[in-house]
PDB file of C-alpha atoms in Angstrom:
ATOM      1  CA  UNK A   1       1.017  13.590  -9.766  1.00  0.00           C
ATOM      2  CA  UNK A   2      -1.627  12.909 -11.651  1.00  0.00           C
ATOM      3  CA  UNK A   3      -2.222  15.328 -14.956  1.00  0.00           C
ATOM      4  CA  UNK A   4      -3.397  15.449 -18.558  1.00  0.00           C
ATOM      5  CA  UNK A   5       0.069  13.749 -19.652  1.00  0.00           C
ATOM      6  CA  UNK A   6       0.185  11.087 -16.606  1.00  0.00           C
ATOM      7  CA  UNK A   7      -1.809   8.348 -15.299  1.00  0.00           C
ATOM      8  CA  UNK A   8      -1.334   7.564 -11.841  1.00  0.00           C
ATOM      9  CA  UNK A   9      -1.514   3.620 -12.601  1.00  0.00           C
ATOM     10  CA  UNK A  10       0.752   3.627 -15.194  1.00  0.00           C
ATOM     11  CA  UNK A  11       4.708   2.590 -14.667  1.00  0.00           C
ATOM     12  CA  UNK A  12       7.355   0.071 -16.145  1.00  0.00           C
ATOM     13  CA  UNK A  13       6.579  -3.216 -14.194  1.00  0.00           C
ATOM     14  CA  UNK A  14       9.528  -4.530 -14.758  1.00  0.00           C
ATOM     15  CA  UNK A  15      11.317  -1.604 -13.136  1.00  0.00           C
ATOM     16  CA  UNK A  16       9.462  -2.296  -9.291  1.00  0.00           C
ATOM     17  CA  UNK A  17      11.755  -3.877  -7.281  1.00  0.00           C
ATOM     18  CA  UNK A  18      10.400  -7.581  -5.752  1.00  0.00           C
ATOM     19  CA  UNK A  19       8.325  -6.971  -2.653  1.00  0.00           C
ATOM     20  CA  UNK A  20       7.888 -10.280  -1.474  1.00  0.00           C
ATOM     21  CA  UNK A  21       9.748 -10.074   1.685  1.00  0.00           C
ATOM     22  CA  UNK A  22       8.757  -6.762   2.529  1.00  0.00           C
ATOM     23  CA  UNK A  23       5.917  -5.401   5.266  1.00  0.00           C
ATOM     24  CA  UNK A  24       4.387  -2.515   4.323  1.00  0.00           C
ATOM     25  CA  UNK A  25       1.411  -0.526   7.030  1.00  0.00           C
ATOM     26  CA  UNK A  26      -1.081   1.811   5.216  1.00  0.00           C
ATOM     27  CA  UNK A  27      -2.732   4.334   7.620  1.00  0.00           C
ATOM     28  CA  UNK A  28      -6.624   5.270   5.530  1.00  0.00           C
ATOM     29  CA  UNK A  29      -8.153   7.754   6.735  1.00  0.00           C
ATOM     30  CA  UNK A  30     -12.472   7.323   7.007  1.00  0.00           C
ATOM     31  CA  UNK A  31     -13.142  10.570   5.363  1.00  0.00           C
ATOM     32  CA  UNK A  32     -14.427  10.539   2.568  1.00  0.00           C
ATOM     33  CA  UNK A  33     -14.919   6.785   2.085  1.00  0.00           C
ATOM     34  CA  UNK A  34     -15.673   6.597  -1.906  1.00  0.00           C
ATOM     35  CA  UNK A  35     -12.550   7.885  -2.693  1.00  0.00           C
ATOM     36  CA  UNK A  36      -9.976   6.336   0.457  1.00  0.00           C
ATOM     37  CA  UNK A  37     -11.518   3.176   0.029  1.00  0.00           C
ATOM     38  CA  UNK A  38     -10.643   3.126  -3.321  1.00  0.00           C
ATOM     39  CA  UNK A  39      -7.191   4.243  -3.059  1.00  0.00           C
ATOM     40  CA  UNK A  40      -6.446   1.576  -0.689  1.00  0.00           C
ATOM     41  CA  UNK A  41      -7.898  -0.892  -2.993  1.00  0.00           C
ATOM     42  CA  UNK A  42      -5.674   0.170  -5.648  1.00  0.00           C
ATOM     43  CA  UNK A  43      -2.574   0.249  -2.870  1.00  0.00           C
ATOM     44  CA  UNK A  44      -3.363  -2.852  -1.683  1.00  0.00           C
ATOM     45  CA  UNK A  45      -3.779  -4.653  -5.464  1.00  0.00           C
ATOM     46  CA  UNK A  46      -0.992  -3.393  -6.310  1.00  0.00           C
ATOM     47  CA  UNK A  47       1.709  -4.511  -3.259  1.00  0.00           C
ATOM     48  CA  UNK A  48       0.276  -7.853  -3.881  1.00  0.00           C
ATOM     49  CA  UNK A  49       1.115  -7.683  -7.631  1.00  0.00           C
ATOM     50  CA  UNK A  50       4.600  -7.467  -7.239  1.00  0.00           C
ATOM     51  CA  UNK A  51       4.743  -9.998  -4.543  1.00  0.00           C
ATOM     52  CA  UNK A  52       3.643  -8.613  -0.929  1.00  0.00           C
ATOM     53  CA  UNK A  53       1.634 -11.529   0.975  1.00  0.00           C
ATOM     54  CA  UNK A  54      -1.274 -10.455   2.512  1.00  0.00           C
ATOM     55  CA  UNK A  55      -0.259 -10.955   5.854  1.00  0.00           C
ATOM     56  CA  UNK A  56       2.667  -8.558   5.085  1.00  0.00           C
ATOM     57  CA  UNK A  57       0.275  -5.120   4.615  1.00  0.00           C
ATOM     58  CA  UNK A  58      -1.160  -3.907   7.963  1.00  0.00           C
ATOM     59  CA  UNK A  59      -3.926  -1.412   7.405  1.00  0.00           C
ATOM     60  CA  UNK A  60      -5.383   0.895  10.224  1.00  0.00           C
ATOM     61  CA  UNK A  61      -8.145   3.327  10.063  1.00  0.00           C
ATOM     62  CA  UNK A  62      -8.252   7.189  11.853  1.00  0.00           C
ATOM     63  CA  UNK A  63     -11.071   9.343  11.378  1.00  0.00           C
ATOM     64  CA  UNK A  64      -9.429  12.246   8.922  1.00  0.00           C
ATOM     65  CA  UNK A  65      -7.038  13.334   6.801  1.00  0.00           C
ATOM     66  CA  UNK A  66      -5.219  15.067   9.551  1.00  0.00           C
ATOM     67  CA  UNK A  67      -5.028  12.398  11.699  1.00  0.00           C
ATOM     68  CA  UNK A  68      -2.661  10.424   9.129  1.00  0.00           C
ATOM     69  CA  UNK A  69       0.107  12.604  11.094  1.00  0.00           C
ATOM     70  CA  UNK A  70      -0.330  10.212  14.136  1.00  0.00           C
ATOM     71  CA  UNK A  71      -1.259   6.867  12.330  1.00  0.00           C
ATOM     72  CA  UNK A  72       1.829   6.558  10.258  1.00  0.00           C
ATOM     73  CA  UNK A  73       4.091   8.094  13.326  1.00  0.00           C
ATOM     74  CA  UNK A  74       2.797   5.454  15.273  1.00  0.00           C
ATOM     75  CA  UNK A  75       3.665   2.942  12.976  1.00  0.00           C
ATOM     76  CA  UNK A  76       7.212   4.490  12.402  1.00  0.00           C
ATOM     77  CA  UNK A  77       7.871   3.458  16.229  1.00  0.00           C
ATOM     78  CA  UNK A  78       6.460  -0.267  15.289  1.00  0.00           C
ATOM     79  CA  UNK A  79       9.899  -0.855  14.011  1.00  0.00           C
ATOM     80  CA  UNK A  80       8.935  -3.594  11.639  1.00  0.00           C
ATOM     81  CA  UNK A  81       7.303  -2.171   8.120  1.00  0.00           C
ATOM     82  CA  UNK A  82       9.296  -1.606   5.308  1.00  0.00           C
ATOM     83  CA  UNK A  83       7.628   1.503   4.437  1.00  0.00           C
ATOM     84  CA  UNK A  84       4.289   2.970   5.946  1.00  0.00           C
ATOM     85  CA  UNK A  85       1.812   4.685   3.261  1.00  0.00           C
ATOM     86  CA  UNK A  86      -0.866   7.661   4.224  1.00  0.00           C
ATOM     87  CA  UNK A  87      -3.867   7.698   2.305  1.00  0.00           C
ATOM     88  CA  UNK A  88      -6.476  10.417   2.289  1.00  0.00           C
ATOM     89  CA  UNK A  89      -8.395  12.750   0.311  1.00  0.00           C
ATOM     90  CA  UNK A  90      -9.463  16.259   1.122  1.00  0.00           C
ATOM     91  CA  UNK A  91     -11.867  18.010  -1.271  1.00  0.00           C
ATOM     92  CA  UNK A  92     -12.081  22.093  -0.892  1.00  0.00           C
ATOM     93  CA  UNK A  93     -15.029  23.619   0.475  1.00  0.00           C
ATOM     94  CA  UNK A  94     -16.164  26.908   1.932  1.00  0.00           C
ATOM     95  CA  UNK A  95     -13.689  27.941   4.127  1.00  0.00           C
ATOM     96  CA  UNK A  96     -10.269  28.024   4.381  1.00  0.00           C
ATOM     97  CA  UNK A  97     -10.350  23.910   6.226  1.00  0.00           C
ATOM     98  CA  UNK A  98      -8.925  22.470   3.460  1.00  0.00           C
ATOM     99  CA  UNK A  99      -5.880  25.097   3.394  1.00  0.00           C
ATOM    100  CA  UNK A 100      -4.620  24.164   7.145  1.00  0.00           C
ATOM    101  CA  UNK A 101      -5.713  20.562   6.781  1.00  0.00           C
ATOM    102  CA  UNK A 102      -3.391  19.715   3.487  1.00  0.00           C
ATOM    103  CA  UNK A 103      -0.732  22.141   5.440  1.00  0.00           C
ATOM    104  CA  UNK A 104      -0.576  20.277   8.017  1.00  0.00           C
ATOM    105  CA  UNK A 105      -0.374  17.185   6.372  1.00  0.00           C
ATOM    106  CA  UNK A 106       2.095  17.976   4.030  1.00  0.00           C
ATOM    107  CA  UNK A 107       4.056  19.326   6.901  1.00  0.00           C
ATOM    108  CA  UNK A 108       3.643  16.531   9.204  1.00  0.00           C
ATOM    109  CA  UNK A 109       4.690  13.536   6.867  1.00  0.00           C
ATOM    110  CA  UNK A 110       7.623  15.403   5.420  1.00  0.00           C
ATOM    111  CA  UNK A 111       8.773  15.874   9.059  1.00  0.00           C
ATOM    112  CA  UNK A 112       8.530  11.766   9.550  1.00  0.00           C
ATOM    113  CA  UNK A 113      10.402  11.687   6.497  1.00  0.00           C
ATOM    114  CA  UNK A 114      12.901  13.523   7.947  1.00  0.00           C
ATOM    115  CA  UNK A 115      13.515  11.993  11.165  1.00  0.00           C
ATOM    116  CA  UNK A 116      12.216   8.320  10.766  1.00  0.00           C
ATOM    117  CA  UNK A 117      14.224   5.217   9.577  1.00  0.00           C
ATOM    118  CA  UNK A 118      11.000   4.303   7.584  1.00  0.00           C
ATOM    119  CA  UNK A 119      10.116   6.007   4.805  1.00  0.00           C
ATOM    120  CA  UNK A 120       6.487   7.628   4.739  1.00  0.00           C
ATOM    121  CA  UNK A 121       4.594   7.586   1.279  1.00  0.00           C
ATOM    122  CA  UNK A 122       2.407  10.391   0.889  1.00  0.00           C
ATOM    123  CA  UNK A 123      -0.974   9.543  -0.614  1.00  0.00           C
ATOM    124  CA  UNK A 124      -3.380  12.705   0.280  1.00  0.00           C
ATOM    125  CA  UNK A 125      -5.740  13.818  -2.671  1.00  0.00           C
ATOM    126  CA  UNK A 126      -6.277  17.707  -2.419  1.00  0.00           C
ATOM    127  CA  UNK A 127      -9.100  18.079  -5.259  1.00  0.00           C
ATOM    128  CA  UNK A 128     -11.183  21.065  -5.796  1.00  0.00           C
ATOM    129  CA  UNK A 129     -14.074  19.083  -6.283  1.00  0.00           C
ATOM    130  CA  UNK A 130     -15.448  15.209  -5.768  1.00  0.00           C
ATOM    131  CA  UNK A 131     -14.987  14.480  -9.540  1.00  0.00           C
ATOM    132  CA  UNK A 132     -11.451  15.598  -9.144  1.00  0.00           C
ATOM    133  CA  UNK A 133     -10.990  12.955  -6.355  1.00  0.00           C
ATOM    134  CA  UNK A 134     -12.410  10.206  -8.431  1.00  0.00           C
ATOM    135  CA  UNK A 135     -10.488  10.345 -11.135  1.00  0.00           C
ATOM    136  CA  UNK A 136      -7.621  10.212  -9.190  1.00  0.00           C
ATOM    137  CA  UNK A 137      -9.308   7.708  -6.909  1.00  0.00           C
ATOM    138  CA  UNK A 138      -9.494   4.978 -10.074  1.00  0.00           C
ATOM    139  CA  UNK A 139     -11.107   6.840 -12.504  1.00  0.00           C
ATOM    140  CA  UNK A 140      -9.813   8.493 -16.059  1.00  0.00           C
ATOM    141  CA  UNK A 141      -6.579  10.010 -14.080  1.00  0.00           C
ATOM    142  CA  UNK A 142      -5.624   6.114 -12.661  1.00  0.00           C
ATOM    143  CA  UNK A 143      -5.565   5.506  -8.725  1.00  0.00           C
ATOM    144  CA  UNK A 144      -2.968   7.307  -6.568  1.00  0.00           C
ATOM    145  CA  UNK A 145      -3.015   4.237  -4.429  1.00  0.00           C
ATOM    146  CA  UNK A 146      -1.484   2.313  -7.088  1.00  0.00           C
ATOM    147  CA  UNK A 147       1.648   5.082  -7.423  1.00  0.00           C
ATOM    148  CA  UNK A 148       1.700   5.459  -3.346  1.00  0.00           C
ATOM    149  CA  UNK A 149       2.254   1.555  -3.494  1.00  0.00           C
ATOM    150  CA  UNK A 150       5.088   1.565  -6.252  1.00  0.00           C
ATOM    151  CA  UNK A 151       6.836   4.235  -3.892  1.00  0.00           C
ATOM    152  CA  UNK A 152       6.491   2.199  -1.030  1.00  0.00           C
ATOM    153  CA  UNK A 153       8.166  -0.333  -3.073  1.00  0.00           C
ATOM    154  CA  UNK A 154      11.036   1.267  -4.383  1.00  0.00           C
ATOM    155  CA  UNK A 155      11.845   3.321  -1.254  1.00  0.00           C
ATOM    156  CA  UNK A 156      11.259   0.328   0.804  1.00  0.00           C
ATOM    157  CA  UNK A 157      14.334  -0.823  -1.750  1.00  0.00           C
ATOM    158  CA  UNK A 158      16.196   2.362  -1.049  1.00  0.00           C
TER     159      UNK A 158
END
C-alpha cells in the first residue's frame, strides 16, 4: 500500500526471486484506461526485469473492475500460470457503486485465494479521486503494477 512513507516501485532487487521459468496471466480490466493501462505497463516491465520472457505473461482484457472476479477464476482453471494478477482501478463517485464494487472484489479474489492452487495478486486501486489513481498508477506514489508483479513473483516462489 501505497502512503506518504512507501513507494509502490520501490523494493530490494536482489531479494525477488528469479522469474525466468515462470508464467504469469494478468487479467486488466478496460475501465478506466489511463490508470489500468499504466499499471499493466508497470506489471509487465517489471516481470520482464527479473527474467519473465514475454511469451511467459498472458494478458486478457474484461470490461470492469468487477469482472476481474471471473478473468482471474478462469485463468485459475488454465492450470498453467504461476500466479495470475488482477488489475483495476475504481475511483469513488456519487453513489454508493464504488462501495459494492471494491466489496465485491475484495471478496471475490480473497475467495480464489482460498480455494485455488494459484495464487491471485490483488492489484485494484480504490482512490477517492483520479489524481489519487495516478499517483498510484506511476506517478509520485510509484505504480502498483510494479508491487502486484513482485508479489506474483515471490508467491509464485512460495
Amino acid at each position: 500500500m501505497a502512503t506518504a512513507l512507501h513507494n509502490l516501485s520501490d523494493y530490494d532487487f536482489e531479494s525477488i526471486p528469479d522469474a525466468s521459468n515462470m508464467c504469469f496471466g494478468i487479467v486488466v480490466a478496460e475501465w478506466n484506461p489511463e490508470i489500468t493501462g499504466a499499471l499493466l505497463d508497470g506489471a509487465v516491465g517489471t516481470l520482464e526485469k527479473h527474467g519473465a520472457i514475454p511469451e511467459n505473461i498472458h494478458v486478457k482484457t474484461v470490461p470492469g473492475s468487477f469482472e476481474l472476479i471471473y478473468g482471474a477464476h478462469q485463468m485459475t482453471l488454465n492450470g498453467s500460470f504461476d500466479a495470475i494478477i488482477v488489475l483495476g482501478s475504481v475511483i469513488r463517485g456519487e453513489t454508493p457503486h464504488f462501495d459494492y464494487i471494491c466489496q465485491g472484489v475484495t471478496a471475490g479474489i480473497a475467495h480464489l485465494n482460498a480455494t485455488s492452487e494459484i495464487p491471485v495478486i490483488y492489484g485494484l486501486l480504490t482512490t477517492e479521486d483520479l489524481q489519487q489513481a495516478k499517483d498510484r498508477s506511476g506517478g509520485k506514489l510509484g505504480n502498483k503494477g510494479d508491487e502486484c508483479a513482485i508479489d506474483a513473483i515471490k508467491m509464485a516462489k512460495f
